[in-house]
């Protein structure tokens, strides 16, 4: 966050590429993590205070987002949609701490649609980042960032913001075998990891959660089967198998 006293403005950046923070859109409200990368955050710290008091201090808040490295997309002027709240997120050294999260909405209109190709490219980058972590690191992030209220943002179609940590955890938990048919993955990726696709037992569009308890790893054939048939027997089987882990 950067404040300009000359223009009486505050610029905030939600960096989806390099930031340690877990910012996400839910129903046109951005849940934006405050300043402070080490230890617990404070509402009295630097621009956290400015943002917290922005409804009364006359400061205009402008939001940028980063989807590709070093490219800043202007989203618009934002205002507080609700009171800031606290949640646990890791600091820059990986230790759990409390951060302040600011619910923000655009002052007017809806968030601009981001090209689907841009969001797909961002997801691919996060997939690569996830594959570099240990099983233990992936599980910690998956359990921390899995959410019942899945983030959504506008593309040419509404795109749900799935956690790549939850997806990677499901693939590693499967040990290279489809959670439905139990067969080994049909092939390996170029990096040698088994190719499996993640699937939400209760679909996100039906209100399902993006959590480790609702996410499985399937071979392409079973994944397509689940989307075509959505068989209740298969869903019950997957729930039972996840419960056995």
PDB file of C-alpha atoms in Angstrom:
ATOM      1  CA  UNK A   1       0.000   0.000   0.000  1.00  0.00           C
ATOM      2  CA  UNK A   2       1.259   3.470  -0.889  1.00  0.00           C
ATOM      3  CA  UNK A   3      -0.268   6.752   0.195  1.00  0.00           C
ATOM      4  CA  UNK A   4       0.104  10.085  -1.561  1.00  0.00           C
ATOM      5  CA  UNK A   5      -0.474  13.056   0.712  1.00  0.00           C
ATOM      6  CA  UNK A   6      -0.373  15.375  -2.300  1.00  0.00           C
ATOM      7  CA  UNK A   7      -3.367  13.730  -4.002  1.00  0.00           C
ATOM      8  CA  UNK A   8      -4.898  12.321  -0.787  1.00  0.00           C
ATOM      9  CA  UNK A   9      -5.035   8.838  -2.298  1.00  0.00           C
ATOM     10  CA  UNK A  10      -4.028   5.337  -1.257  1.00  0.00           C
ATOM     11  CA  UNK A  11      -2.921   2.781  -3.858  1.00  0.00           C
ATOM     12  CA  UNK A  12      -3.302  -0.881  -2.933  1.00  0.00           C
ATOM     13  CA  UNK A  13      -2.023  -3.825  -4.979  1.00  0.00           C
ATOM     14  CA  UNK A  14      -3.345  -7.373  -4.878  1.00  0.00           C
ATOM     15  CA  UNK A  15      -0.462  -9.394  -6.334  1.00  0.00           C
ATOM     16  CA  UNK A  16      -1.633 -12.891  -7.265  1.00  0.00           C
ATOM     17  CA  UNK A  17       1.797 -13.845  -8.665  1.00  0.00           C
ATOM     18  CA  UNK A  18       4.372 -13.030  -5.992  1.00  0.00           C
ATOM     19  CA  UNK A  19       2.523 -12.109  -2.795  1.00  0.00           C
ATOM     20  CA  UNK A  20       2.411 -14.362   0.275  1.00  0.00           C
ATOM     21  CA  UNK A  21      -1.119 -13.113   0.955  1.00  0.00           C
ATOM     22  CA  UNK A  22      -4.399 -14.912   0.306  1.00  0.00           C
ATOM     23  CA  UNK A  23      -6.527 -12.212  -1.347  1.00  0.00           C
ATOM     24  CA  UNK A  24      -9.743 -13.433  -3.003  1.00  0.00           C
ATOM     25  CA  UNK A  25     -12.943 -12.129  -4.571  1.00  0.00           C
ATOM     26  CA  UNK A  26     -16.267 -13.358  -3.157  1.00  0.00           C
ATOM     27  CA  UNK A  27     -19.469 -11.978  -4.708  1.00  0.00           C
ATOM     28  CA  UNK A  28     -17.771  -8.827  -6.061  1.00  0.00           C
ATOM     29  CA  UNK A  29     -16.060  -8.126  -2.724  1.00  0.00           C
ATOM     30  CA  UNK A  30     -12.266  -8.374  -2.533  1.00  0.00           C
ATOM     31  CA  UNK A  31     -11.019  -9.732   0.791  1.00  0.00           C
ATOM     32  CA  UNK A  32      -7.706  -7.883   0.883  1.00  0.00           C
ATOM     33  CA  UNK A  33      -4.933  -8.698   3.361  1.00  0.00           C
ATOM     34  CA  UNK A  34      -3.326  -5.752   5.132  1.00  0.00           C
ATOM     35  CA  UNK A  35       0.327  -4.688   5.519  1.00  0.00           C
ATOM     36  CA  UNK A  36       2.934  -6.455   7.619  1.00  0.00           C
ATOM     37  CA  UNK A  37       4.809  -9.535   6.419  1.00  0.00           C
ATOM     38  CA  UNK A  38       6.267 -10.614   9.774  1.00  0.00           C
ATOM     39  CA  UNK A  39       4.383 -11.541  12.967  1.00  0.00           C
ATOM     40  CA  UNK A  40       0.847 -10.351  13.786  1.00  0.00           C
ATOM     41  CA  UNK A  41      -0.554  -7.399  11.852  1.00  0.00           C
ATOM     42  CA  UNK A  42      -1.906  -4.281  13.531  1.00  0.00           C
ATOM     43  CA  UNK A  43      -4.698  -1.940  12.456  1.00  0.00           C
ATOM     44  CA  UNK A  44      -2.525   0.912  13.721  1.00  0.00           C
ATOM     45  CA  UNK A  45       0.390  -0.002  11.427  1.00  0.00           C
ATOM     46  CA  UNK A  46       1.163   2.402   8.568  1.00  0.00           C
ATOM     47  CA  UNK A  47      -1.432   2.226   5.793  1.00  0.00           C
ATOM     48  CA  UNK A  48      -3.564  -0.388   7.557  1.00  0.00           C
ATOM     49  CA  UNK A  49      -4.796   2.510   9.656  1.00  0.00           C
ATOM     50  CA  UNK A  50      -5.339   4.673   6.573  1.00  0.00           C
ATOM     51  CA  UNK A  51      -7.401   1.962   4.884  1.00  0.00           C
ATOM     52  CA  UNK A  52      -9.340   1.189   8.059  1.00  0.00           C
ATOM     53  CA  UNK A  53     -10.267   4.869   8.470  1.00  0.00           C
ATOM     54  CA  UNK A  54     -10.899   5.510   4.759  1.00  0.00           C
ATOM     55  CA  UNK A  55     -14.649   5.965   5.283  1.00  0.00           C
ATOM     56  CA  UNK A  56     -13.985   9.055   7.405  1.00  0.00           C
ATOM     57  CA  UNK A  57     -10.504  10.389   6.530  1.00  0.00           C
ATOM     58  CA  UNK A  58     -11.338  11.466   2.961  1.00  0.00           C
ATOM     59  CA  UNK A  59      -8.629   9.287   1.370  1.00  0.00           C
ATOM     60  CA  UNK A  60      -9.588   7.769  -2.007  1.00  0.00           C
ATOM     61  CA  UNK A  61      -8.455   4.133  -2.334  1.00  0.00           C
ATOM     62  CA  UNK A  62      -7.445   2.790  -5.762  1.00  0.00           C
ATOM     63  CA  UNK A  63      -6.981  -0.918  -6.461  1.00  0.00           C
ATOM     64  CA  UNK A  64      -4.565  -2.602  -8.866  1.00  0.00           C
ATOM     65  CA  UNK A  65      -4.212  -6.362  -9.396  1.00  0.00           C
ATOM     66  CA  UNK A  66      -1.256  -8.355 -10.751  1.00  0.00           C
ATOM     67  CA  UNK A  67      -1.990 -11.495 -12.784  1.00  0.00           C
ATOM     68  CA  UNK A  68       1.286 -11.671 -14.736  1.00  0.00           C
ATOM     69  CA  UNK A  69       4.690 -10.585 -13.449  1.00  0.00           C
ATOM     70  CA  UNK A  70       5.282  -6.815 -13.452  1.00  0.00           C
ATOM     71  CA  UNK A  71       1.939  -6.055 -15.142  1.00  0.00           C
ATOM     72  CA  UNK A  72      -0.472  -3.946 -13.080  1.00  0.00           C
ATOM     73  CA  UNK A  73      -4.169  -3.929 -13.995  1.00  0.00           C
ATOM     74  CA  UNK A  74      -6.192  -0.985 -12.694  1.00  0.00           C
ATOM     75  CA  UNK A  75      -9.456  -2.240 -11.208  1.00  0.00           C
ATOM     76  CA  UNK A  76     -10.927   1.008  -9.904  1.00  0.00           C
ATOM     77  CA  UNK A  77     -11.656   3.045  -6.792  1.00  0.00           C
ATOM     78  CA  UNK A  78     -12.762   0.874  -3.876  1.00  0.00           C
ATOM     79  CA  UNK A  79     -14.450   1.429  -0.520  1.00  0.00           C
ATOM     80  CA  UNK A  80     -14.855  -0.696   2.583  1.00  0.00           C
ATOM     81  CA  UNK A  81     -17.800  -3.061   2.182  1.00  0.00           C
ATOM     82  CA  UNK A  82     -17.755  -4.197   5.806  1.00  0.00           C
ATOM     83  CA  UNK A  83     -15.658  -4.067   8.961  1.00  0.00           C
ATOM     84  CA  UNK A  84     -12.120  -5.512   8.760  1.00  0.00           C
ATOM     85  CA  UNK A  85     -11.699  -8.901  10.409  1.00  0.00           C
ATOM     86  CA  UNK A  86      -8.831 -11.151  11.492  1.00  0.00           C
ATOM     87  CA  UNK A  87      -7.797 -14.568  10.214  1.00  0.00           C
ATOM     88  CA  UNK A  88      -4.699 -16.769  10.323  1.00  0.00           C
ATOM     89  CA  UNK A  89      -2.222 -16.615   7.439  1.00  0.00           C
ATOM     90  CA  UNK A  90       1.500 -17.454   7.324  1.00  0.00           C
ATOM     91  CA  UNK A  91       4.083 -14.699   7.590  1.00  0.00           C
ATOM     92  CA  UNK A  92       7.083 -14.390   5.287  1.00  0.00           C
ATOM     93  CA  UNK A  93       8.927 -17.012   7.362  1.00  0.00           C
ATOM     94  CA  UNK A  94       6.036 -19.479   7.183  1.00  0.00           C
ATOM     95  CA  UNK A  95       4.829 -19.025  10.765  1.00  0.00           C
ATOM     96  CA  UNK A  96       1.117 -18.714  11.525  1.00  0.00           C
ATOM     97  CA  UNK A  97       0.018 -15.267  12.640  1.00  0.00           C
ATOM     98  CA  UNK A  98      -3.111 -13.109  12.640  1.00  0.00           C
ATOM     99  CA  UNK A  99      -3.614 -10.716   9.743  1.00  0.00           C
ATOM    100  CA  UNK A 100      -6.258  -8.076   9.113  1.00  0.00           C
ATOM    101  CA  UNK A 101      -8.489  -8.628   6.097  1.00  0.00           C
ATOM    102  CA  UNK A 102     -10.339  -5.674   4.532  1.00  0.00           C
ATOM    103  CA  UNK A 103     -13.554  -6.421   2.587  1.00  0.00           C
ATOM    104  CA  UNK A 104     -13.519  -3.989  -0.351  1.00  0.00           C
ATOM    105  CA  UNK A 105     -15.964  -3.316  -3.172  1.00  0.00           C
ATOM    106  CA  UNK A 106     -15.793  -1.002  -6.135  1.00  0.00           C
ATOM    107  CA  UNK A 107     -17.207   2.452  -5.466  1.00  0.00           C
ATOM    108  CA  UNK A 108     -19.341   2.028  -8.574  1.00  0.00           C
ATOM    109  CA  UNK A 109     -20.024  -0.806 -10.980  1.00  0.00           C
ATOM    110  CA  UNK A 110     -18.728  -4.373 -10.965  1.00  0.00           C
ATOM    111  CA  UNK A 111     -15.118  -5.586 -11.227  1.00  0.00           C
ATOM    112  CA  UNK A 112     -13.892  -5.608 -14.842  1.00  0.00           C
ATOM    113  CA  UNK A 113     -13.801  -8.966 -16.595  1.00  0.00           C
ATOM    114  CA  UNK A 114     -10.290 -10.423 -16.735  1.00  0.00           C
ATOM    115  CA  UNK A 115      -9.489 -12.417 -19.909  1.00  0.00           C
ATOM    116  CA  UNK A 116      -9.951 -16.114 -19.287  1.00  0.00           C
ATOM    117  CA  UNK A 117      -6.533 -16.804 -20.836  1.00  0.00           C
ATOM    118  CA  UNK A 118      -4.892 -14.538 -18.236  1.00  0.00           C
ATOM    119  CA  UNK A 119      -6.543 -16.382 -15.342  1.00  0.00           C
ATOM    120  CA  UNK A 120      -5.651 -19.752 -16.869  1.00  0.00           C
ATOM    121  CA  UNK A 121      -2.017 -18.652 -17.171  1.00  0.00           C
ATOM    122  CA  UNK A 122      -2.041 -17.598 -13.510  1.00  0.00           C
ATOM    123  CA  UNK A 123      -3.481 -20.976 -12.476  1.00  0.00           C
ATOM    124  CA  UNK A 124      -0.758 -22.785 -14.424  1.00  0.00           C
ATOM    125  CA  UNK A 125       1.906 -20.715 -12.651  1.00  0.00           C
ATOM    126  CA  UNK A 126       0.436 -21.593  -9.252  1.00  0.00           C
ATOM    127  CA  UNK A 127       0.300 -25.275 -10.216  1.00  0.00           C
ATOM    128  CA  UNK A 128       4.038 -25.183 -10.954  1.00  0.00           C
ATOM    129  CA  UNK A 129       4.697 -23.439  -7.633  1.00  0.00           C
ATOM    130  CA  UNK A 130       2.677 -26.081  -5.778  1.00  0.00           C
ATOM    131  CA  UNK A 131       4.553 -28.996  -7.378  1.00  0.00           C
ATOM    132  CA  UNK A 132       7.850 -27.655  -5.985  1.00  0.00           C
ATOM    133  CA  UNK A 133       6.726 -27.949  -2.350  1.00  0.00           C
ATOM    134  CA  UNK A 134       6.984 -30.919  -0.014  1.00  0.00           C
ATOM    135  CA  UNK A 135       3.929 -33.039   0.826  1.00  0.00           C
ATOM    136  CA  UNK A 136       3.819 -31.518   4.319  1.00  0.00           C
ATOM    137  CA  UNK A 137       3.958 -27.940   2.998  1.00  0.00           C
ATOM    138  CA  UNK A 138       1.208 -28.647   0.467  1.00  0.00           C
ATOM    139  CA  UNK A 139      -1.059 -30.185   3.111  1.00  0.00           C
ATOM    140  CA  UNK A 140      -0.626 -27.209   5.458  1.00  0.00           C
ATOM    141  CA  UNK A 141      -1.473 -24.733   2.689  1.00  0.00           C
ATOM    142  CA  UNK A 142      -4.375 -26.833   1.408  1.00  0.00           C
ATOM    143  CA  UNK A 143      -6.005 -27.063   4.818  1.00  0.00           C
ATOM    144  CA  UNK A 144      -5.396 -23.380   5.533  1.00  0.00           C
ATOM    145  CA  UNK A 145      -6.643 -22.016   2.207  1.00  0.00           C
ATOM    146  CA  UNK A 146      -9.478 -24.424   1.439  1.00  0.00           C
ATOM    147  CA  UNK A 147     -12.764 -22.529   1.677  1.00  0.00           C
ATOM    148  CA  UNK A 148     -16.464 -23.234   1.923  1.00  0.00           C
ATOM    149  CA  UNK A 149     -17.185 -19.891   0.225  1.00  0.00           C
ATOM    150  CA  UNK A 150     -15.260 -20.198  -3.017  1.00  0.00           C
ATOM    151  CA  UNK A 151     -13.894 -17.022  -4.560  1.00  0.00           C
ATOM    152  CA  UNK A 152     -15.407 -15.979  -7.892  1.00  0.00           C
ATOM    153  CA  UNK A 153     -14.486 -13.343 -10.386  1.00  0.00           C
ATOM    154  CA  UNK A 154     -15.785 -12.280 -13.775  1.00  0.00           C
ATOM    155  CA  UNK A 155     -14.123 -13.577 -16.911  1.00  0.00           C
ATOM    156  CA  UNK A 156     -16.037 -14.076 -20.163  1.00  0.00           C
ATOM    157  CA  UNK A 157     -17.834 -16.586 -17.978  1.00  0.00           C
ATOM    158  CA  UNK A 158     -17.827 -16.651 -14.171  1.00  0.00           C
ATOM    159  CA  UNK A 159     -14.654 -18.396 -13.031  1.00  0.00           C
ATOM    160  CA  UNK A 160     -14.325 -19.911  -9.572  1.00  0.00           C
ATOM    161  CA  UNK A 161     -11.002 -19.194  -7.875  1.00  0.00           C
ATOM    162  CA  UNK A 162      -9.850 -22.632  -6.811  1.00  0.00           C
ATOM    163  CA  UNK A 163      -6.933 -23.140  -4.447  1.00  0.00           C
ATOM    164  CA  UNK A 164      -3.993 -24.762  -6.226  1.00  0.00           C
ATOM    165  CA  UNK A 165      -2.817 -26.033  -2.843  1.00  0.00           C
ATOM    166  CA  UNK A 166      -6.043 -27.991  -2.368  1.00  0.00           C
ATOM    167  CA  UNK A 167      -5.709 -29.406  -5.889  1.00  0.00           C
ATOM    168  CA  UNK A 168      -2.077 -30.408  -5.407  1.00  0.00           C
ATOM    169  CA  UNK A 169      -2.865 -32.011  -2.048  1.00  0.00           C
ATOM    170  CA  UNK A 170      -5.574 -34.185  -3.643  1.00  0.00           C
ATOM    171  CA  UNK A 171      -3.143 -35.394  -6.306  1.00  0.00           C
ATOM    172  CA  UNK A 172      -0.448 -36.275  -3.775  1.00  0.00           C
ATOM    173  CA  UNK A 173      -2.903 -37.946  -1.417  1.00  0.00           C
ATOM    174  CA  UNK A 174      -3.982 -40.263  -4.257  1.00  0.00           C
ATOM    175  CA  UNK A 175      -0.413 -41.627  -4.637  1.00  0.00           C
ATOM    176  CA  UNK A 176      -0.766 -41.643  -8.413  1.00  0.00           C
ATOM    177  CA  UNK A 177      -4.036 -43.617  -8.540  1.00  0.00           C
ATOM    178  CA  UNK A 178      -7.504 -42.457  -9.533  1.00  0.00           C
ATOM    179  CA  UNK A 179      -9.690 -42.035  -6.449  1.00  0.00           C
ATOM    180  CA  UNK A 180     -12.650 -43.582  -8.301  1.00  0.00           C
ATOM    181  CA  UNK A 181     -11.446 -46.509 -10.447  1.00  0.00           C
ATOM    182  CA  UNK A 182      -8.256 -46.976  -8.382  1.00  0.00           C
ATOM    183  CA  UNK A 183      -6.188 -47.457 -11.549  1.00  0.00           C
ATOM    184  CA  UNK A 184      -2.759 -45.857 -11.951  1.00  0.00           C
ATOM    185  CA  UNK A 185      -2.652 -42.532 -13.796  1.00  0.00           C
ATOM    186  CA  UNK A 186      -2.626 -43.064 -17.588  1.00  0.00           C
ATOM    187  CA  UNK A 187       0.693 -41.233 -18.045  1.00  0.00           C
ATOM    188  CA  UNK A 188       3.187 -38.957 -16.316  1.00  0.00           C
ATOM    189  CA  UNK A 189       3.803 -35.273 -16.868  1.00  0.00           C
ATOM    190  CA  UNK A 190       7.127 -34.118 -18.305  1.00  0.00           C
ATOM    191  CA  UNK A 191       8.401 -33.621 -14.749  1.00  0.00           C
ATOM    192  CA  UNK A 192       7.616 -37.259 -13.923  1.00  0.00           C
ATOM    193  CA  UNK A 193       4.568 -36.653 -11.708  1.00  0.00           C
ATOM    194  CA  UNK A 194       1.417 -38.737 -12.359  1.00  0.00           C
ATOM    195  CA  UNK A 195      -1.212 -36.995 -14.486  1.00  0.00           C
ATOM    196  CA  UNK A 196      -4.524 -36.815 -12.631  1.00  0.00           C
ATOM    197  CA  UNK A 197      -7.278 -34.204 -12.705  1.00  0.00           C
ATOM    198  CA  UNK A 198      -8.918 -32.706  -9.626  1.00  0.00           C
ATOM    199  CA  UNK A 199     -12.675 -32.827  -9.154  1.00  0.00           C
ATOM    200  CA  UNK A 200     -15.036 -31.460  -6.511  1.00  0.00           C
ATOM    201  CA  UNK A 201     -17.414 -34.179  -5.318  1.00  0.00           C
ATOM    202  CA  UNK A 202     -20.065 -31.546  -4.705  1.00  0.00           C
ATOM    203  CA  UNK A 203     -19.613 -29.179  -7.637  1.00  0.00           C
ATOM    204  CA  UNK A 204     -18.650 -25.580  -6.892  1.00  0.00           C
ATOM    205  CA  UNK A 205     -21.533 -24.315  -9.032  1.00  0.00           C
ATOM    206  CA  UNK A 206     -23.874 -26.254  -6.729  1.00  0.00           C
ATOM    207  CA  UNK A 207     -22.380 -24.682  -3.609  1.00  0.00           C
ATOM    208  CA  UNK A 208     -19.637 -27.243  -2.982  1.00  0.00           C
ATOM    209  CA  UNK A 209     -16.571 -26.259  -0.966  1.00  0.00           C
ATOM    210  CA  UNK A 210     -13.020 -25.954  -2.292  1.00  0.00           C
ATOM    211  CA  UNK A 211     -11.575 -28.005   0.573  1.00  0.00           C
ATOM    212  CA  UNK A 212      -9.489 -31.147   0.993  1.00  0.00           C
ATOM    213  CA  UNK A 213     -12.642 -32.980   2.146  1.00  0.00           C
ATOM    214  CA  UNK A 214     -14.477 -32.227  -1.128  1.00  0.00           C
ATOM    215  CA  UNK A 215     -11.643 -32.591  -3.649  1.00  0.00           C
ATOM    216  CA  UNK A 216     -10.462 -35.813  -5.295  1.00  0.00           C
ATOM    217  CA  UNK A 217      -7.932 -36.763  -7.979  1.00  0.00           C
ATOM    218  CA  UNK A 218      -9.355 -38.635 -10.979  1.00  0.00           C
ATOM    219  CA  UNK A 219      -8.057 -40.097 -14.214  1.00  0.00           C
ATOM    220  CA  UNK A 220      -9.354 -38.200 -17.295  1.00  0.00           C
ATOM    221  CA  UNK A 221     -11.862 -40.964 -18.073  1.00  0.00           C
ATOM    222  CA  UNK A 222     -13.433 -40.979 -14.598  1.00  0.00           C
ATOM    223  CA  UNK A 223     -13.381 -37.190 -14.470  1.00  0.00           C
ATOM    224  CA  UNK A 224     -15.404 -36.999 -17.671  1.00  0.00           C
ATOM    225  CA  UNK A 225     -17.736 -39.720 -16.342  1.00  0.00           C
ATOM    226  CA  UNK A 226     -18.427 -37.699 -13.182  1.00  0.00           C
ATOM    227  CA  UNK A 227     -19.339 -34.620 -15.232  1.00  0.00           C
ATOM    228  CA  UNK A 228     -21.551 -36.504 -17.682  1.00  0.00           C
ATOM    229  CA  UNK A 229     -23.357 -38.826 -15.256  1.00  0.00           C
ATOM    230  CA  UNK A 230     -22.899 -37.156 -11.835  1.00  0.00           C
ATOM    231  CA  UNK A 231     -23.761 -40.560 -10.379  1.00  0.00           C
ATOM    232  CA  UNK A 232     -24.797 -40.487  -6.711  1.00  0.00           C
ATOM    233  CA  UNK A 233     -23.280 -43.923  -6.090  1.00  0.00           C
ATOM    234  CA  UNK A 234     -19.893 -42.723  -7.334  1.00  0.00           C
ATOM    235  CA  UNK A 235     -20.157 -39.612  -5.161  1.00  0.00           C
ATOM    236  CA  UNK A 236     -20.889 -41.691  -2.054  1.00  0.00           C
ATOM    237  CA  UNK A 237     -17.955 -43.976  -2.872  1.00  0.00           C
ATOM    238  CA  UNK A 238     -15.588 -41.009  -3.190  1.00  0.00           C
ATOM    239  CA  UNK A 239     -16.805 -39.512   0.095  1.00  0.00           C
ATOM    240  CA  UNK A 240     -16.213 -42.857   1.836  1.00  0.00           C
ATOM    241  CA  UNK A 241     -12.715 -43.188   0.396  1.00  0.00           C
ATOM    242  CA  UNK A 242     -11.753 -39.686   1.476  1.00  0.00           C
ATOM    243  CA  UNK A 243     -13.079 -40.447   4.940  1.00  0.00           C
ATOM    244  CA  UNK A 244     -10.706 -43.399   5.164  1.00  0.00           C
ATOM    245  CA  UNK A 245      -7.623 -41.164   4.776  1.00  0.00           C
TER     246      UNK A 245
END
